[in-house]
GROMACS .gro file of C-alpha atoms in nm:
model
  234
    1SER     CA    1   2.315   2.120  -5.586
    2GLY     CA    2   1.945   2.091  -5.663
    3LEU     CA    3   1.661   2.116  -5.412
    4ILE     CA    4   1.774   1.826  -5.191
    5GLY     CA    5   2.144   1.913  -5.212
    6ARG     CA    6   2.077   2.274  -5.111
    7SER     CA    7   1.861   2.165  -4.821
    8TRP     CA    8   2.126   1.919  -4.697
    9ALA     CA    9   2.392   2.190  -4.725
   10MET     CA   10   2.180   2.417  -4.506
   11VAL     CA   11   2.119   2.141  -4.252
   12PHE     CA   12   2.491   2.059  -4.219
   13ALA     CA   13   2.590   2.427  -4.202
   14ALA     CA   14   2.329   2.482  -3.930
   15GLY     CA   15   2.503   2.203  -3.739
   16GLY     CA   16   2.832   2.393  -3.766
   17PHE     CA   17   2.995   2.176  -4.033
   18LYS     CA   18   3.196   2.296  -4.331
   19VAL     CA   19   3.014   2.203  -4.651
   20LYS     CA   20   3.142   2.176  -5.007
   21LEU     CA   21   2.858   2.178  -5.258
   22TYR     CA   22   2.957   1.999  -5.579
   23ASP     CA   23   2.797   2.016  -5.924
   24ILE     CA   24   2.911   1.989  -6.285
   25ALA     CA   25   2.790   2.338  -6.384
   26GLN     CA   26   2.919   2.657  -6.221
   27GLN     CA   27   2.597   2.843  -6.300
   28GLN     CA   28   2.398   2.579  -6.111
   29LEU     CA   29   2.623   2.631  -5.808
   30THR     CA   30   2.598   3.010  -5.828
   31SER     CA   31   2.220   2.980  -5.839
   32ALA     CA   32   2.224   2.735  -5.547
   33LEU     CA   33   2.429   2.970  -5.328
   34GLU     CA   34   2.200   3.264  -5.408
   35ASN     CA   35   1.898   3.054  -5.321
   36ILE     CA   36   2.053   2.932  -4.994
   37ARG     CA   37   2.146   3.287  -4.894
   38LYS     CA   38   1.794   3.410  -4.966
   39GLN     CA   39   1.634   3.127  -4.767
   40MET     CA   40   1.867   3.167  -4.469
   41LYS     CA   41   1.819   3.545  -4.452
   42GLU     CA   42   1.440   3.507  -4.467
   43MET     CA   43   1.441   3.241  -4.196
   44GLU     CA   44   1.672   3.447  -3.974
   45LYS     CA   45   1.436   3.743  -4.014
   46SER     CA   46   1.140   3.522  -3.920
   47GLY     CA   47   1.324   3.367  -3.625
   48VAL     CA   48   1.314   3.010  -3.759
   49LEU     CA   49   1.679   2.970  -3.867
   50LYS     CA   50   1.822   2.642  -3.743
   51GLY     CA   51   2.136   2.618  -3.532
   52ALA     CA   52   2.326   2.848  -3.297
   53LEU     CA   53   2.514   3.035  -3.571
   54SER     CA   54   2.393   3.344  -3.757
   55ALA     CA   55   2.295   3.323  -4.124
   56GLU     CA   56   2.624   3.488  -4.227
   57GLN     CA   57   2.826   3.245  -4.014
   58GLN     CA   58   2.642   2.949  -4.167
   59LEU     CA   59   2.683   3.085  -4.521
   60ALA     CA   60   3.057   3.120  -4.458
   61LEU     CA   61   3.072   2.743  -4.398
   62ILE     CA   62   2.937   2.662  -4.746
   63SER     CA   63   3.167   2.669  -5.048
   64VAL     CA   64   3.115   2.538  -5.402
   65CYS     CA   65   3.325   2.325  -5.636
   66THR     CA   66   3.302   2.178  -5.987
   67ASP     CA   67   3.593   1.935  -5.937
   68LEU     CA   68   3.484   1.613  -5.765
   69LYS     CA   69   3.829   1.524  -5.629
   70ALA     CA   70   3.872   1.871  -5.478
   71ALA     CA   71   3.516   1.863  -5.343
   72VAL     CA   72   3.567   1.546  -5.138
   73GLU     CA   73   3.920   1.620  -5.018
   74GLY     CA   74   3.928   1.596  -4.640
   75ALA     CA   75   3.559   1.502  -4.621
   76THR     CA   76   3.431   1.278  -4.341
   77PHE     CA   77   3.082   1.240  -4.489
   78ILE     CA   78   2.965   1.260  -4.851
   79GLN     CA   79   2.593   1.295  -4.928
   80GLU     CA   80   2.499   1.224  -5.291
   81CYS     CA   81   2.194   1.415  -5.418
   82THR     CA   82   2.178   1.343  -5.793
   83PRO     CA   83   1.843   1.273  -5.964
   84GLU     CA   84   1.673   0.939  -5.893
   85ASN     CA   85   1.850   0.756  -6.174
   86LEU     CA   86   2.028   0.430  -6.091
   87GLU     CA   87   2.292   0.453  -6.365
   88LEU     CA   88   2.375   0.815  -6.281
   89LYS     CA   89   2.409   0.737  -5.911
   90LYS     CA   90   2.623   0.430  -5.981
   91LYS     CA   91   2.848   0.641  -6.205
   92ILE     CA   92   2.901   0.895  -5.925
   93PHE     CA   93   2.974   0.626  -5.664
   94ASN     CA   94   3.216   0.451  -5.899
   95GLN     CA   95   3.401   0.782  -5.939
   96LEU     CA   96   3.402   0.839  -5.562
   97ASP     CA   97   3.520   0.482  -5.502
   98LEU     CA   98   3.843   0.562  -5.685
   99ILE     CA   99   3.931   0.877  -5.492
  100VAL     CA  100   3.813   0.838  -5.130
  101GLY     CA  101   4.001   0.690  -4.834
  102ASP     CA  102   3.889   0.420  -4.592
  103ASN     CA  103   3.731   0.649  -4.334
  104VAL     CA  104   3.477   0.861  -4.522
  105ILE     CA  105   3.110   0.763  -4.526
  106LEU     CA  106   2.955   0.743  -4.874
  107SER     CA  107   2.586   0.818  -4.837
  108SER     CA  108   2.299   0.844  -5.087
  109SER     CA  109   1.980   1.049  -5.066
  110THR     CA  110   1.791   0.796  -5.279
  111SER     CA  111   1.425   0.752  -5.186
  112CYS     CA  112   1.374   0.406  -5.336
  113LEU     CA  113   1.690   0.255  -5.490
  114LEU     CA  114   1.819  -0.037  -5.283
  115PRO     CA  115   2.172  -0.010  -5.141
  116SER     CA  116   2.254  -0.349  -5.297
  117LYS     CA  117   2.175  -0.201  -5.642
  118LEU     CA  118   2.375   0.115  -5.575
  119PHE     CA  119   2.688  -0.006  -5.399
  120THR     CA  120   2.755  -0.374  -5.477
  121GLY     CA  121   3.100  -0.422  -5.628
  122LEU     CA  122   3.251  -0.102  -5.490
  123LYS     CA  123   3.589  -0.129  -5.319
  124HIS     CA  124   3.456   0.087  -5.033
  125VAL     CA  125   3.118  -0.090  -5.005
  126LYS     CA  126   3.161  -0.124  -4.626
  127GLN     CA  127   3.150   0.257  -4.604
  128CYS     CA  128   2.833   0.292  -4.814
  129ILE     CA  129   2.487   0.366  -4.679
  130VAL     CA  130   2.157   0.528  -4.775
  131SER     CA  131   2.047   0.834  -4.574
  132HIS     CA  132   1.701   0.899  -4.718
  133PRO     CA  133   1.562   1.240  -4.618
  134VAL     CA  134   1.205   1.361  -4.643
  135ASN     CA  135   1.169   1.653  -4.882
  136PRO     CA  136   1.271   1.915  -4.780
  137PRO     CA  137   1.524   1.788  -4.519
  138TYR     CA  138   1.559   2.133  -4.363
  139PHE     CA  139   1.198   2.136  -4.243
  140VAL     CA  140   1.116   1.764  -4.210
  141PRO     CA  141   1.372   1.597  -3.982
  142LEU     CA  142   1.324   1.226  -4.053
  143VAL     CA  143   1.618   1.042  -4.213
  144GLU     CA  144   1.595   0.671  -4.298
  145ILE     CA  145   1.936   0.507  -4.258
  146VAL     CA  146   1.950   0.195  -4.475
  147PRO     CA  147   2.266  -0.021  -4.482
  148HIS     CA  148   2.401  -0.233  -4.766
  149PRO     CA  149   2.433  -0.600  -4.659
  150GLU     CA  150   2.810  -0.538  -4.636
  151THR     CA  151   2.798  -0.199  -4.463
  152ASP     CA  152   3.021  -0.190  -4.156
  153PRO     CA  153   2.797  -0.142  -3.848
  154SER     CA  154   3.029   0.137  -3.730
  155MET     CA  155   2.939   0.338  -4.042
  156THR     CA  156   2.569   0.303  -3.957
  157GLU     CA  157   2.635   0.423  -3.602
  158ARG     CA  158   2.849   0.714  -3.721
  159THR     CA  159   2.579   0.822  -3.969
  160TYR     CA  160   2.311   0.795  -3.700
  161ALA     CA  161   2.518   1.005  -3.457
  162LEU     CA  162   2.590   1.268  -3.724
  163MET     CA  163   2.222   1.301  -3.812
  164LYS     CA  164   2.134   1.346  -3.444
  165LYS     CA  165   2.408   1.608  -3.410
  166ILE     CA  166   2.271   1.820  -3.696
  167GLY     CA  167   1.918   1.807  -3.553
  168GLN     CA  168   1.761   1.544  -3.779
  169SER     CA  169   1.553   1.247  -3.656
  170PRO     CA  170   1.732   0.935  -3.785
  171VAL     CA  171   1.582   0.586  -3.785
  172LYS     CA  172   1.783   0.272  -3.854
  173LEU     CA  173   1.651  -0.002  -4.083
  174ASN     CA  174   1.799  -0.339  -3.986
  175ARG     CA  175   1.806  -0.443  -4.350
  176GLU     CA  176   1.719  -0.308  -4.693
  177ILE     CA  177   1.365  -0.347  -4.826
  178GLU     CA  178   1.190  -0.212  -5.137
  179GLY     CA  179   1.052   0.136  -5.067
  180PHE     CA  180   1.223   0.153  -4.726
  181VAL     CA  181   0.972   0.230  -4.445
  182LEU     CA  182   0.835   0.581  -4.503
  183ASN     CA  183   0.725   0.510  -4.860
  184ARG     CA  184   0.582   0.169  -4.772
  185LEU     CA  185   0.359   0.333  -4.509
  186GLN     CA  186   0.280   0.622  -4.742
  187TYR     CA  187   0.186   0.395  -5.032
  188ALA     CA  188  -0.035   0.179  -4.810
  189VAL     CA  189  -0.233   0.492  -4.718
  190ILE     CA  190  -0.239   0.618  -5.080
  191SER     CA  191  -0.355   0.279  -5.205
  192GLU     CA  192  -0.649   0.269  -4.965
  193ALA     CA  193  -0.728   0.635  -5.038
  194TRP     CA  194  -0.757   0.559  -5.413
  195ARG     CA  195  -0.974   0.257  -5.338
  196LEU     CA  196  -1.219   0.448  -5.116
  197VAL     CA  197  -1.258   0.726  -5.372
  198ASP     CA  198  -1.279   0.485  -5.667
  199GLU     CA  199  -1.556   0.285  -5.496
  200GLY     CA  200  -1.757   0.600  -5.435
  201VAL     CA  201  -1.734   0.576  -5.056
  202ILE     CA  202  -1.609   0.934  -5.017
  203SER     CA  203  -1.515   1.236  -5.228
  204PRO     CA  204  -1.147   1.324  -5.288
  205THR     CA  205  -1.188   1.647  -5.089
  206ASP     CA  206  -1.337   1.472  -4.788
  207LEU     CA  207  -1.080   1.192  -4.810
  208ASP     CA  208  -0.804   1.450  -4.774
  209LEU     CA  209  -0.988   1.603  -4.475
  210VAL     CA  210  -0.988   1.263  -4.303
  211MET     CA  211  -0.608   1.283  -4.308
  212SER     CA  212  -0.544   1.657  -4.258
  213ASP     CA  213  -0.805   1.709  -3.982
  214GLY     CA  214  -0.800   1.357  -3.839
  215LEU     CA  215  -0.527   1.099  -3.867
  216GLY     CA  216  -0.265   1.353  -3.971
  217MET     CA  217  -0.314   1.565  -3.658
  218ARG     CA  218  -0.268   1.257  -3.439
  219TYR     CA  219   0.027   1.118  -3.635
  220ALA     CA  220   0.205   1.454  -3.622
  221PHE     CA  221   0.275   1.375  -3.256
  222ILE     CA  222   0.265   0.998  -3.212
  223GLY     CA  223   0.293   0.700  -3.444
  224PRO     CA  224   0.044   0.418  -3.509
  225LEU     CA  225   0.197   0.175  -3.258
  226GLU     CA  226   0.205   0.436  -2.979
  227THR     CA  227  -0.151   0.537  -3.070
  228MET     CA  228  -0.270   0.177  -3.026
  229HIS     CA  229  -0.080   0.142  -2.701
  230LEU     CA  230  -0.236   0.457  -2.553
  231ASN     CA  231  -0.590   0.406  -2.685
  232ALA     CA  232  -0.853   0.334  -2.416
  233GLU     CA  233  -0.733   0.012  -2.248
  234GLY     CA  234  -0.442  -0.021  -2.487
   0.00000   0.00000   0.00000
């Protein structure tokens, strides 16, 4: 129920879904609910609250739980949001593997751990998938859907449809790859940015301006391939 978990809870509640927020410490959950309430009320006041429901209606959809079995009872979709630690995530998925049925989707928020490292060996591996959000998911809609080599295609399609339904912008990776797609593009830009500054071509401040007042403004609306297609004679 940290930053990502809270944001996901808000996104799903905005889509009209009942959400159970799980954590091992009750105080953490109490703090999470207070934070969610504060954010939702502020956004409602500013007119930027997502979804058709009021803040109170959305808050009523979110409950908290410190018992994992009780938390996932009746769930159709489980989104794991623990820290980016392989052993911790594997521990959680091993626990879930013992208590879930054959219909629930087991999804991870990991930003870089490969599905094959997370899910291999699980009894319910066909139901496992990565749904990588961009921080914070409530304000940045992209979700990278990355299957395990054994993920059932129907689980990928169900995850994609769910993300569309709650107002996110899902993209499907056909196979797993280190860094997924967002971070591979991001790191390519960061790598060149370091190089240009290191070689004295441009100052750090001006380098950032190239992105914020140049490329970034363009890429906020269209991607690199569409940009090339539309440029001059294509």
